[in-house]
mmCIF file of C-alpha atoms in Angstrom:
data_model
loop_
_atom_site.group_PDB
_atom_site.id
_atom_site.type_symbol
_atom_site.label_atom_id
_atom_site.label_comp_id
_atom_site.label_asym_id
_atom_site.label_seq_id
_atom_site.Cartn_x
_atom_site.Cartn_y
_atom_site.Cartn_z
ATOM 1 C CA MET Z 58 -201.426 -175.925 31.475
ATOM 2 C CA THR Z 59 -204.960 -176.624 29.967
ATOM 3 C CA THR Z 60 -202.753 -179.472 28.238
ATOM 4 C CA LEU Z 61 -201.826 -180.617 31.962
ATOM 5 C CA ALA Z 62 -205.449 -182.648 31.932
ATOM 6 C CA ALA Z 63 -203.992 -185.767 31.405
ATOM 7 C CA ALA Z 64 -201.613 -185.606 34.390
ATOM 8 C CA GLY Z 65 -205.236 -187.157 35.738
ATOM 9 C CA ALA Z 66 -204.803 -190.317 33.978
ATOM 10 C CA PRO Z 67 -202.401 -192.215 36.903
ATOM 11 C CA PRO Z 68 -205.661 -193.083 38.866
ATOM 12 C CA ALA Z 69 -206.661 -195.943 36.331
ATOM 13 C CA ALA Z 70 -202.909 -197.309 36.346
ATOM 14 C CA TRP Z 71 -203.471 -197.762 40.180
ATOM 15 C CA ALA Z 72 -206.774 -198.962 40.690
ATOM 16 C CA ALA Z 73 -206.786 -202.113 39.265
ATOM 17 C CA PRO Z 74 -203.621 -203.137 41.093
ATOM 18 C CA GLY Z 75 -204.876 -201.280 44.733
ATOM 19 C CA ALA Z 76 -206.844 -204.036 45.153
ATOM 20 C CA ARG Z 77 -205.107 -207.090 44.858
ATOM 21 C CA THR Z 78 -202.238 -208.913 46.126
ATOM 22 C CA GLY Z 79 -199.761 -209.867 43.649
ATOM 23 C CA THR Z 80 -196.879 -212.759 43.379
ATOM 24 C CA VAL Z 81 -194.218 -213.079 40.760
ATOM 25 C CA ASN Z 82 -196.418 -215.795 39.292
ATOM 26 C CA ASP Z 83 -199.046 -213.555 38.319
ATOM 27 C CA PRO Z 84 -198.856 -211.996 34.879
ATOM 28 C CA TRP Z 85 -200.262 -208.915 36.495
ATOM 29 C CA ALA Z 86 -197.635 -208.444 38.902
ATOM 30 C CA ARG Z 87 -194.962 -209.236 36.477
ATOM 31 C CA PHE Z 88 -195.775 -206.779 33.483
ATOM 32 C CA GLY Z 89 -198.382 -204.306 35.347
ATOM 33 C CA TRP Z 90 -194.808 -202.169 36.141
ATOM 34 C CA LEU Z 91 -195.506 -201.429 31.913
ATOM 35 C CA MET Z 92 -198.656 -199.433 33.108
ATOM 36 C CA ALA Z 93 -196.879 -197.191 35.620
ATOM 37 C CA VAL Z 94 -194.764 -196.876 32.142
ATOM 38 C CA VAL Z 95 -197.221 -195.386 29.816
ATOM 39 C CA TRP Z 96 -198.417 -192.916 32.707
ATOM 40 C CA LEU Z 97 -194.958 -191.463 32.589
ATOM 41 C CA ILE Z 98 -195.229 -189.823 29.492
ATOM 42 C CA PHE Z 99 -197.647 -187.050 31.139
ATOM 43 C CA LEU Z 100 -194.355 -185.696 32.991
ATOM 44 C CA ILE Z 101 -193.744 -184.712 28.904
ATOM 45 C CA TYR Z 102 -194.837 -181.093 30.796
ATOM 46 C CA PRO Z 103 -191.854 -181.034 33.632
ATOM 47 C CA VAL Z 104 -189.598 -182.121 30.861
ATOM 48 C CA LEU Z 105 -190.770 -179.328 28.908
ATOM 49 C CA ALA Z 106 -190.687 -176.917 32.007
ATOM 50 C CA LEU Z 107 -186.774 -177.769 32.366
ATOM 51 C CA VAL Z 108 -186.134 -177.148 28.227
ATOM 52 C CA ARG Z 109 -186.876 -173.393 29.043
ATOM 53 C CA SER Z 110 -185.864 -172.936 32.534
ATOM 54 C CA GLU Z 111 -183.695 -169.465 32.809
ATOM 55 C CA ALA Z 112 -183.152 -171.094 36.492
ATOM 56 C CA PRO Z 113 -179.758 -171.355 37.066
ATOM 57 C CA ILE Z 114 -178.008 -174.019 35.516
ATOM 58 C CA ALA Z 115 -177.145 -176.207 39.150
ATOM 59 C CA TRP Z 116 -180.611 -175.747 39.644
ATOM 60 C CA VAL Z 117 -181.740 -177.082 36.157
ATOM 61 C CA VAL Z 118 -179.373 -180.016 36.660
ATOM 62 C CA VAL Z 119 -180.694 -180.673 40.190
ATOM 63 C CA GLY Z 120 -184.329 -180.759 38.257
ATOM 64 C CA TRP Z 121 -183.519 -183.358 35.540
ATOM 65 C CA VAL Z 122 -181.901 -185.335 38.108
ATOM 66 C CA ALA Z 123 -185.525 -185.299 40.178
ATOM 67 C CA LEU Z 124 -187.289 -185.856 37.669
ATOM 68 C CA VAL Z 125 -185.407 -189.011 36.654
ATOM 69 C CA ALA Z 126 -185.857 -190.289 40.428
ATOM 70 C CA PHE Z 127 -189.397 -189.426 40.098
ATOM 71 C CA ALA Z 128 -190.173 -191.401 37.125
ATOM 72 C CA VAL Z 129 -187.957 -194.298 38.557
ATOM 73 C CA PHE Z 130 -189.394 -194.236 42.371
ATOM 74 C CA TYR Z 131 -192.749 -194.467 40.633
ATOM 75 C CA VAL Z 132 -192.603 -196.949 38.717
ATOM 76 C CA VAL Z 133 -190.489 -199.263 41.398
ATOM 77 C CA GLY Z 134 -193.210 -197.802 43.948
ATOM 78 C CA PHE Z 135 -196.039 -199.282 41.339
ATOM 79 C CA LEU Z 136 -194.331 -202.641 41.137
ATOM 80 C CA TYR Z 137 -193.860 -202.910 44.549
ATOM 81 C CA GLY Z 138 -196.709 -202.178 45.982
ATOM 82 C CA MET Z 139 -198.404 -204.958 43.420
ATOM 83 C CA ARG Z 140 -196.217 -207.228 44.545
ATOM 84 C CA SER Z 141 -196.561 -206.939 48.102
ATOM 85 C CA GLY Z 142 -199.864 -206.437 48.688
ATOM 86 C CA GLY Z 143 -199.243 -203.505 50.974
ATOM 87 C CA GLY Z 144 -201.574 -200.205 50.868
ATOM 88 C CA LEU Z 145 -205.315 -199.919 50.409
ATOM 89 C CA GLY Z 146 -206.509 -202.271 52.912
ATOM 90 C CA ASN Z 147 -203.752 -203.778 53.723
ATOM 91 C CA ALA Z 148 -201.250 -202.252 55.871
ATOM 92 C CA PRO Z 149 -197.915 -200.469 53.490
ATOM 93 C CA LEU Z 150 -194.675 -201.608 54.210
ATOM 94 C CA PRO Z 151 -191.798 -199.356 54.730
ATOM 95 C CA MET Z 152 -191.004 -199.566 51.436
ATOM 96 C CA GLN Z 153 -193.954 -197.866 50.283
ATOM 97 C CA TRP Z 154 -193.502 -194.818 52.844
ATOM 98 C CA VAL Z 155 -190.258 -194.546 51.715
ATOM 99 C CA THR Z 156 -191.175 -194.520 48.358
ATOM 100 C CA PHE Z 157 -193.750 -191.755 49.159
ATOM 101 C CA ALA Z 158 -191.405 -189.569 50.719
ATOM 102 C CA ALA Z 159 -188.892 -189.777 47.875
ATOM 103 C CA LEU Z 160 -191.417 -188.942 45.324
ATOM 104 C CA ILE Z 161 -192.157 -185.765 47.717
ATOM 105 C CA VAL Z 162 -189.045 -184.242 47.985
ATOM 106 C CA CYS Z 163 -188.147 -185.553 43.795
ATOM 107 C CA ALA Z 164 -191.038 -182.640 43.460
ATOM 108 C CA LEU Z 165 -189.771 -180.033 45.771
ATOM 109 C CA LEU Z 166 -185.984 -180.330 44.173
ATOM 110 C CA SER Z 167 -187.580 -179.602 41.108
ATOM 111 C CA VAL Z 168 -189.752 -176.803 42.015
ATOM 112 C CA PRO Z 169 -186.506 -174.024 41.376
ATOM 113 C CA ALA Z 170 -186.066 -175.211 38.024
ATOM 114 C CA GLU Z 171 -189.899 -175.802 36.629
ATOM 115 C CA GLY Z 172 -191.905 -173.180 39.031
ATOM 116 C CA GLY Z 173 -195.287 -173.741 38.888
ATOM 117 C CA SER Z 174 -195.230 -176.962 36.517
ATOM 118 C CA ALA Z 175 -193.954 -178.740 39.138
ATOM 119 C CA LEU Z 176 -197.783 -179.063 40.165
ATOM 120 C CA SER Z 177 -197.453 -181.848 37.581
ATOM 121 C CA PHE Z 178 -196.312 -184.223 40.212
ATOM 122 C CA LEU Z 179 -199.061 -184.048 42.288
ATOM 123 C CA PRO Z 180 -201.670 -186.263 40.252
ATOM 124 C CA PHE Z 181 -199.121 -189.070 40.555
ATOM 125 C CA ILE Z 182 -198.495 -188.511 44.734
ATOM 126 C CA MET Z 183 -201.808 -188.379 44.760
ATOM 127 C CA SER Z 184 -202.782 -191.632 43.539
ATOM 128 C CA PHE Z 185 -200.088 -193.413 45.157
ATOM 129 C CA ALA Z 186 -200.726 -192.063 48.544
ATOM 130 C CA SER Z 187 -204.753 -193.203 47.662
ATOM 131 C CA TYR Z 188 -204.298 -196.712 46.923
ATOM 132 C CA GLY Z 189 -200.412 -197.482 48.118
ATOM 133 C CA LEU Z 190 -200.741 -196.008 51.689
ATOM 134 C CA THR Z 191 -203.990 -196.052 54.538
ATOM 135 C CA ARG Z 192 -207.145 -194.206 54.012
ATOM 136 C CA PRO Z 193 -205.825 -190.851 56.424
ATOM 137 C CA TRP Z 194 -202.839 -190.629 54.206
ATOM 138 C CA HIS Z 195 -205.018 -190.086 51.173
ATOM 139 C CA TRP Z 196 -206.970 -187.515 52.862
ATOM 140 C CA ILE Z 197 -203.997 -185.932 54.184
ATOM 141 C CA THR Z 198 -202.154 -185.651 50.615
ATOM 142 C CA THR Z 199 -205.302 -184.900 48.834
ATOM 143 C CA GLY Z 200 -206.159 -181.854 51.357
ATOM 144 C CA THR Z 201 -202.275 -180.759 50.988
ATOM 145 C CA ALA Z 202 -202.441 -180.845 46.961
ATOM 146 C CA VAL Z 203 -205.416 -178.999 46.596
ATOM 147 C CA ALA Z 204 -204.449 -176.700 49.131
ATOM 148 C CA VAL Z 205 -201.085 -175.926 47.448
ATOM 149 C CA THR Z 206 -202.653 -175.844 43.707
ATOM 150 C CA ALA Z 207 -205.400 -173.254 45.051
ATOM 151 C CA LEU Z 208 -202.569 -171.156 46.629
ATOM 152 C CA CYS Z 209 -200.406 -171.199 43.654
ATOM 153 C CA VAL Z 210 -203.504 -170.406 41.572
ATOM 154 C CA PHE Z 211 -204.716 -167.092 44.335
ATOM 155 C CA LEU Z 212 -200.914 -165.801 45.252
ATOM 156 C CA LEU Z 213 -198.224 -166.549 42.485
ATOM 157 C CA PRO Z 214 -198.084 -163.671 39.857
ATOM 158 C CA GLY Z 215 -200.303 -165.686 36.854
ATOM 159 C CA GLY Z 216 -200.865 -168.211 38.921
ATOM 160 C CA ILE Z 217 -204.835 -168.254 37.006
ATOM 161 C CA SER Z 218 -202.668 -169.957 34.600
ATOM 162 C CA TYR Z 219 -202.653 -173.125 37.241
ATOM 163 C CA LEU Z 220 -206.223 -172.910 37.391
ATOM 164 C CA SER Z 221 -207.072 -176.373 34.575
ATOM 165 C CA MET Z 222 -204.608 -177.856 37.741
ATOM 166 C CA LEU Z 223 -206.818 -177.274 40.509
ATOM 167 C CA ALA Z 224 -209.687 -178.551 38.767
ATOM 168 C CA ILE Z 225 -207.312 -181.320 37.822
ATOM 169 C CA VAL Z 226 -206.154 -181.823 40.948
ATOM 170 C CA ALA Z 227 -209.819 -181.540 42.915
ATOM 171 C CA LEU Z 228 -211.267 -183.719 40.258
ATOM 172 C CA LEU Z 229 -208.925 -186.343 40.528
ATOM 173 C CA GLY Z 230 -209.401 -186.490 44.605
ATOM 174 C CA VAL Z 231 -213.115 -187.461 43.788
ATOM 175 C CA VAL Z 232 -212.241 -190.145 41.703
ATOM 176 C CA ASN Z 233 -209.677 -191.412 44.371
ATOM 177 C CA THR Z 234 -211.886 -191.598 46.772
ATOM 178 C CA VAL Z 235 -214.872 -192.896 45.386
ATOM 179 C CA SER Z 236 -212.763 -195.509 43.744
ATOM 180 C CA THR Z 237 -210.951 -196.544 46.504
ATOM 181 C CA TRP Z 238 -213.946 -196.351 49.137
ATOM 182 C CA LEU Z 239 -214.949 -198.976 45.656
ATOM 183 C CA ILE Z 240 -212.116 -201.201 46.151
ATOM 184 C CA LEU Z 241 -212.280 -201.056 50.205
ATOM 185 C CA ARG Z 242 -216.287 -202.089 50.114
ATOM 186 C CA SER Z 243 -214.950 -204.901 47.698
ATOM 187 C CA ILE Z 244 -212.585 -205.769 49.460
ATOM 188 C CA GLU Z 245 -214.749 -206.255 52.954
ATOM 189 C CA ALA Z 246 -217.469 -208.290 50.612
ATOM 190 C CA GLU Z 247 -214.247 -210.723 50.122
ATOM 191 C CA ARG Z 248 -213.810 -211.054 52.961
ATOM 192 C CA LEU Z 249 -217.334 -211.116 54.584
ATOM 193 C CA GLY Z 250 -217.846 -213.931 51.827
ATOM 194 C CA LEU Z 251 -214.742 -216.097 52.965
ATOM 195 C CA GLU Z 252 -216.126 -215.841 56.696
ATOM 196 C CA LEU Z 253 -219.769 -217.259 55.118
ATOM 197 C CA ALA Z 254 -217.812 -220.159 53.484
ATOM 198 C CA THR Z 255 -215.900 -220.992 56.148
ATOM 199 C CA SER Z 256 -218.761 -221.001 58.366
ATOM 200 C CA GLU Z 257 -221.197 -223.221 55.849
ATOM 201 C CA GLY Z 258 -217.693 -225.713 55.673
ATOM 202 C CA ARG Z 259 -217.647 -226.455 58.736
ATOM 203 C CA GLU Z 260 -221.930 -226.606 58.912
ATOM 204 C CA ALA Z 261 -221.177 -229.075 55.969
ATOM 205 C CA LEU Z 262 -218.239 -230.805 57.982
ATOM 206 C CA ALA Z 263 -220.531 -231.108 61.099
ATOM 207 C CA ARG Z 264 -223.888 -232.711 59.215
ATOM 208 C CA ASP Z 265 -221.215 -234.930 57.814
ATOM 209 C CA VAL Z 266 -219.516 -235.821 60.884
ATOM 210 C CA HIS Z 267 -223.588 -236.546 62.289
ATOM 211 C CA ASP Z 268 -224.604 -238.480 59.317
ATOM 212 C CA LEU Z 269 -221.350 -240.919 59.735
ATOM 213 C CA ILE Z 270 -221.344 -240.877 63.636
ATOM 214 C CA GLY Z 271 -225.198 -241.058 63.773
ATOM 215 C CA HIS Z 272 -225.034 -244.460 61.389
ATOM 216 C CA SER Z 273 -222.114 -245.704 63.105
ATOM 217 C CA LEU Z 274 -223.070 -245.629 66.422
ATOM 218 C CA THR Z 275 -226.851 -246.991 65.967
ATOM 219 C CA VAL Z 276 -225.737 -249.757 64.181
ATOM 220 C CA VAL Z 277 -222.423 -250.370 66.731
ATOM 221 C CA GLY Z 278 -225.184 -250.228 69.787
ATOM 222 C CA LEU Z 279 -227.672 -252.812 67.650
ATOM 223 C CA LYS Z 280 -224.906 -255.285 67.365
ATOM 224 C CA ALA Z 281 -223.972 -254.631 71.151
ATOM 225 C CA GLN Z 282 -227.240 -255.260 72.370
ATOM 226 C CA LEU Z 283 -227.422 -258.146 70.075
ATOM 227 C CA ALA Z 284 -224.175 -259.809 71.297
ATOM 228 C CA ARG Z 285 -224.802 -258.993 74.761
ATOM 229 C CA ARG Z 286 -228.214 -261.387 74.578
ATOM 230 C CA LEU Z 287 -226.205 -263.848 72.393
ATOM 231 C CA MET Z 288 -222.977 -264.345 75.166
ATOM 232 C CA ASP Z 289 -224.327 -267.262 76.932
ATOM 233 C CA SER Z 290 -227.010 -268.858 73.748
ATOM 234 C CA ASP Z 291 -224.798 -268.469 71.402
ATOM 235 C CA PRO Z 292 -221.018 -267.146 71.942
ATOM 236 C CA GLU Z 293 -220.184 -268.054 68.374
ATOM 237 C CA ARG Z 294 -222.798 -265.366 67.066
ATOM 238 C CA ALA Z 295 -221.649 -262.964 69.692
ATOM 239 C CA LYS Z 296 -218.429 -263.190 69.121
ATOM 240 C CA ALA Z 297 -218.754 -262.670 65.270
ATOM 241 C CA GLU Z 298 -221.072 -259.592 66.002
ATOM 242 C CA LEU Z 299 -217.890 -258.523 68.136
ATOM 243 C CA SER Z 300 -216.351 -259.166 65.446
ATOM 244 C CA ASP Z 301 -218.672 -256.848 63.289
ATOM 245 C CA ILE Z 302 -218.840 -253.660 66.065
ATOM 246 C CA GLU Z 303 -214.829 -253.373 66.126
ATOM 247 C CA GLN Z 304 -214.874 -253.118 61.771
ATOM 248 C CA LEU Z 305 -217.990 -251.044 62.234
ATOM 249 C CA THR Z 306 -215.745 -248.738 64.787
ATOM 250 C CA ALA Z 307 -212.715 -248.758 62.559
ATOM 251 C CA GLU Z 308 -214.358 -247.739 59.340
ATOM 252 C CA ALA Z 309 -216.121 -244.936 61.607
ATOM 253 C CA ILE Z 310 -213.167 -243.808 62.640
ATOM 254 C CA ALA Z 311 -211.637 -243.958 58.763
ATOM 255 C CA GLY Z 312 -214.836 -242.419 57.890
ATOM 256 C CA VAL Z 313 -214.208 -239.588 60.362
ATOM 257 C CA ARG Z 314 -210.763 -238.569 58.541
ATOM 258 C CA THR Z 315 -211.921 -238.875 55.304
ATOM 259 C CA THR Z 316 -214.384 -236.552 55.978
ATOM 260 C CA VAL Z 317 -212.365 -234.290 57.787
ATOM 261 C CA ALA Z 318 -209.929 -234.299 54.809
ATOM 262 C CA GLY Z 319 -212.878 -233.933 52.017
ATOM 263 C CA ALA Z 320 -212.732 -237.001 50.415
ATOM 264 C CA ARG Z 321 -215.619 -238.474 51.999
ATOM 265 C CA GLY Z 322 -218.275 -240.080 49.777
ATOM 266 C CA ALA Z 323 -219.724 -243.749 50.216
ATOM 267 C CA THR Z 324 -220.736 -244.788 46.434
ATOM 268 C CA LEU Z 325 -224.461 -245.789 46.635
ATOM 269 C CA VAL Z 326 -224.239 -249.542 45.897
ATOM 270 C CA GLU Z 327 -221.461 -249.445 48.775
ATOM 271 C CA GLN Z 328 -224.645 -247.656 51.107
ATOM 272 C CA LEU Z 329 -227.406 -249.714 49.544
ATOM 273 C CA ALA Z 330 -225.458 -253.143 51.086
ATOM 274 C CA ALA Z 331 -224.315 -251.037 54.487
ATOM 275 C CA SER Z 332 -227.963 -250.433 54.954
ATOM 276 C CA ARG Z 333 -228.915 -253.600 54.425
ATOM 277 C CA ASP Z 334 -226.758 -254.709 57.060
ATOM 278 C CA ALA Z 335 -227.422 -252.204 59.525
ATOM 279 C CA LEU Z 336 -231.203 -253.008 58.876
ATOM 280 C CA GLN Z 337 -231.152 -256.850 58.976
ATOM 281 C CA ALA Z 338 -229.335 -256.315 62.450
ATOM 282 C CA ALA Z 339 -232.339 -254.594 63.696
ATOM 283 C CA ASP Z 340 -234.936 -257.108 62.469
ATOM 284 C CA ILE Z 341 -235.824 -254.873 59.731
ATOM 285 C CA ASP Z 342 -235.998 -256.369 55.847
ATOM 286 C CA MET Z 343 -235.091 -254.389 53.408
ATOM 287 C CA GLU Z 344 -236.585 -254.514 49.640
ATOM 288 C CA VAL Z 345 -235.143 -252.593 46.795
ATOM 289 C CA ALA Z 346 -236.227 -252.047 43.731
ATOM 290 C CA GLY Z 347 -234.481 -249.928 40.689
ATOM 291 C CA ALA Z 348 -230.528 -250.074 40.318
ATOM 292 C CA PRO Z 349 -228.004 -247.569 41.756
ATOM 293 C CA ASP Z 350 -226.847 -246.862 38.058
ATOM 294 C CA ALA Z 351 -230.455 -245.156 37.209
ATOM 295 C CA LEU Z 352 -228.720 -242.083 38.803
ATOM 296 C CA SER Z 353 -225.925 -240.436 37.717
ATOM 297 C CA SER Z 354 -222.244 -240.547 39.784
ATOM 298 C CA VAL Z 355 -223.178 -236.971 40.959
ATOM 299 C CA GLN Z 356 -227.033 -238.027 42.244
ATOM 300 C CA ALA Z 357 -225.745 -241.200 43.360
ATOM 301 C CA LEU Z 358 -223.359 -239.335 45.875
ATOM 302 C CA THR Z 359 -226.110 -237.299 47.440
ATOM 303 C CA ALA Z 360 -228.403 -240.017 47.315
ATOM 304 C CA SER Z 361 -226.174 -242.020 49.298
ATOM 305 C CA TRP Z 362 -226.427 -239.724 51.856
ATOM 306 C CA VAL Z 363 -229.547 -239.436 52.313
ATOM 307 C CA LEU Z 364 -230.255 -243.545 52.716
ATOM 308 C CA ARG Z 365 -227.329 -243.865 55.075
ATOM 309 C CA GLU Z 366 -229.594 -241.302 57.347
ATOM 310 C CA ALA Z 367 -233.201 -242.509 56.411
ATOM 311 C CA THR Z 368 -231.819 -245.802 57.460
ATOM 312 C CA THR Z 369 -230.353 -244.520 60.850
ATOM 313 C CA ASN Z 370 -233.730 -242.913 61.865
ATOM 314 C CA VAL Z 371 -235.620 -245.848 60.419
ATOM 315 C CA ILE Z 372 -233.763 -248.245 62.801
ATOM 316 C CA ARG Z 373 -233.474 -245.139 65.858
ATOM 317 C CA HIS Z 374 -237.151 -244.301 65.852
ATOM 318 C CA SER Z 375 -239.768 -246.016 63.021
ATOM 319 C CA ALA Z 376 -239.890 -249.602 64.526
ATOM 320 C CA ALA Z 377 -240.600 -250.470 61.219
ATOM 321 C CA SER Z 378 -240.466 -254.015 59.988
ATOM 322 C CA ILE Z 379 -239.897 -253.036 55.829
ATOM 323 C CA VAL Z 380 -237.939 -250.952 54.430
ATOM 324 C CA ARG Z 381 -238.651 -250.146 50.695
ATOM 325 C CA VAL Z 382 -236.391 -248.616 48.688
ATOM 326 C CA ALA Z 383 -236.643 -247.481 44.946
ATOM 327 C CA MET Z 384 -234.352 -246.129 42.315
ATOM 328 C CA ALA Z 385 -235.655 -244.367 39.278
ATOM 329 C CA PRO Z 386 -233.587 -241.956 36.959
ATOM 330 C CA GLY Z 387 -233.419 -238.585 38.837
ATOM 331 C CA SER Z 388 -234.965 -240.128 41.979
ATOM 332 C CA LEU Z 389 -234.454 -242.034 45.277
ATOM 333 C CA VAL Z 390 -237.600 -243.092 47.661
ATOM 334 C CA VAL Z 391 -237.167 -244.207 50.929
ATOM 335 C CA GLU Z 392 -240.103 -245.637 52.606
ATOM 336 C CA ASP Z 393 -240.960 -247.682 55.588
ATOM 337 C CA ASN Z 394 -243.860 -249.205 57.543
ATOM 338 C CA GLY Z 395 -243.316 -247.955 60.831
ATOM 339 C CA VAL Z 396 -245.151 -245.484 63.772
ATOM 340 C CA GLY Z 397 -243.951 -242.126 61.742
ATOM 341 C CA LEU Z 398 -241.611 -239.136 63.084
ATOM 342 C CA ALA Z 399 -244.917 -237.083 63.429
ATOM 343 C CA VAL Z 400 -243.081 -234.428 61.140
ATOM 344 C CA GLY Z 401 -245.461 -231.194 60.141
ATOM 345 C CA SER Z 402 -247.602 -231.501 63.692
ATOM 346 C CA GLY Z 403 -245.489 -228.564 65.241
ATOM 347 C CA GLU Z 404 -242.338 -230.008 65.637
ATOM 348 C CA ARG Z 405 -239.246 -228.784 64.751
ATOM 349 C CA GLU Z 406 -237.050 -231.165 62.607
ATOM 350 C CA GLY Z 407 -234.298 -233.331 63.762
ATOM 351 C CA ASN Z 408 -230.835 -232.784 62.231
ATOM 352 C CA GLY Z 409 -231.435 -235.957 60.215
ATOM 353 C CA ILE Z 410 -234.053 -234.382 58.517
ATOM 354 C CA ARG Z 411 -232.552 -231.096 58.744
ATOM 355 C CA GLY Z 412 -229.546 -232.427 56.912
ATOM 356 C CA MET Z 413 -230.927 -234.391 54.454
ATOM 357 C CA ARG Z 414 -233.312 -231.453 53.208
ATOM 358 C CA GLU Z 415 -229.818 -229.783 53.457
ATOM 359 C CA ARG Z 416 -227.294 -231.797 51.387
ATOM 360 C CA ALA Z 417 -230.864 -232.070 48.344
ATOM 361 C CA GLY Z 418 -230.634 -228.634 47.831
ATOM 362 C CA ALA Z 419 -227.180 -228.191 48.122
ATOM 363 C CA ALA Z 420 -227.249 -230.685 44.755
ATOM 364 C CA GLY Z 421 -230.514 -229.403 42.991
ATOM 365 C CA ALA Z 422 -232.385 -231.862 44.214
ATOM 366 C CA SER Z 423 -236.057 -231.418 46.145
ATOM 367 C CA PHE Z 424 -236.553 -233.419 49.013
ATOM 368 C CA GLY Z 425 -239.667 -234.178 50.745
ATOM 369 C CA CYS Z 426 -240.494 -236.698 54.217
ATOM 370 C CA ALA Z 427 -244.020 -237.388 54.502
ATOM 371 C CA SER Z 428 -244.839 -238.772 57.646
ATOM 372 C CA ALA Z 429 -248.285 -239.552 59.717
ATOM 373 C CA ASP Z 430 -248.526 -241.241 62.961
ATOM 374 C CA GLY Z 431 -248.896 -245.265 62.164
ATOM 375 C CA THR Z 432 -248.562 -244.975 58.443
ATOM 376 C CA GLY Z 433 -244.583 -244.938 58.528
ATOM 377 C CA THR Z 434 -242.454 -242.123 56.533
ATOM 378 C CA ARG Z 435 -241.099 -241.731 52.785
ATOM 379 C CA VAL Z 436 -238.093 -239.350 52.342
ATOM 380 C CA GLU Z 437 -237.801 -238.567 48.456
ATOM 381 C CA VAL Z 438 -234.999 -237.098 46.992
ATOM 382 C CA THR Z 439 -235.846 -235.831 43.104
ATOM 383 C CA TRP Z 440 -234.111 -233.534 40.514
#
């Protein structure tokens, strides 16, 4: 029985698939059954026991049938478990319970012809329960296998020859316990990671919508005030402003839709033009130094969002008369001559500044916002 040490191999075949959900398009799910076939080589010991068996021929025939059925059930259960994703973190499917019961029945039917050699089936049954069923059934099967093997060792005549099998079963129980625990921890970590990614995605979406809607509504508000003042003195100009409001509203709606779809991203050139129009509506001049192509396409995407939010903040809070935008390789600076935002005086950053800081950080850039009362605000993004 010392050669039965190799029977501890099946867990290696089960450990990898137990942690994954396969599909028929997954090469592992399609060809992983070969792993089960490889480990079946260790059923050579029950085969030898049947060849040498002195039991009645009927029981020997039953033993052969049970052995073949055991191999078939094991391979089918192995393949089905990988493709269905049931067990080990997921609820086992009915077919897996049927397969487990069939494996036990086949092993029991082999006992009359094989005697103690039927213990060779236990590592396969233990591994199936550990990786294909639930955690409680892992413990039940492991405890039962150890108990049965121990009883054979200490109660059967000549049972001491199965002592190595007892060591194998006990060691296998430890291996299965540790490996399944690690797999379950990995599954839990993946689940938490997915929840975190979903949460971060929602925050990013909320920030994008805030940036877009905040900017658009600020400009719409300014144009509405202007249109109201011009309604009597310059009706044609008022109509033009109302037309701009209608266009901005349509663009904002379209922007929200594309943002939700994950496809929002105005170019820096477009944002420069939009910022100039918005500032002009607020009677703020805009000076531009440098060219948009000084930044890479990836940098320009982040810069356009920062410029959008900075423009909104200038219109809302600065009371500035001029805004200077400077672009250089790896750098964007937006500076105004307004009253400042009092950032750094103990007040919390607003959503706008926090959003720009987070967006810059996500793009691998450093963000700076220097502001003091009466001296304006300087926003800088550097890669």
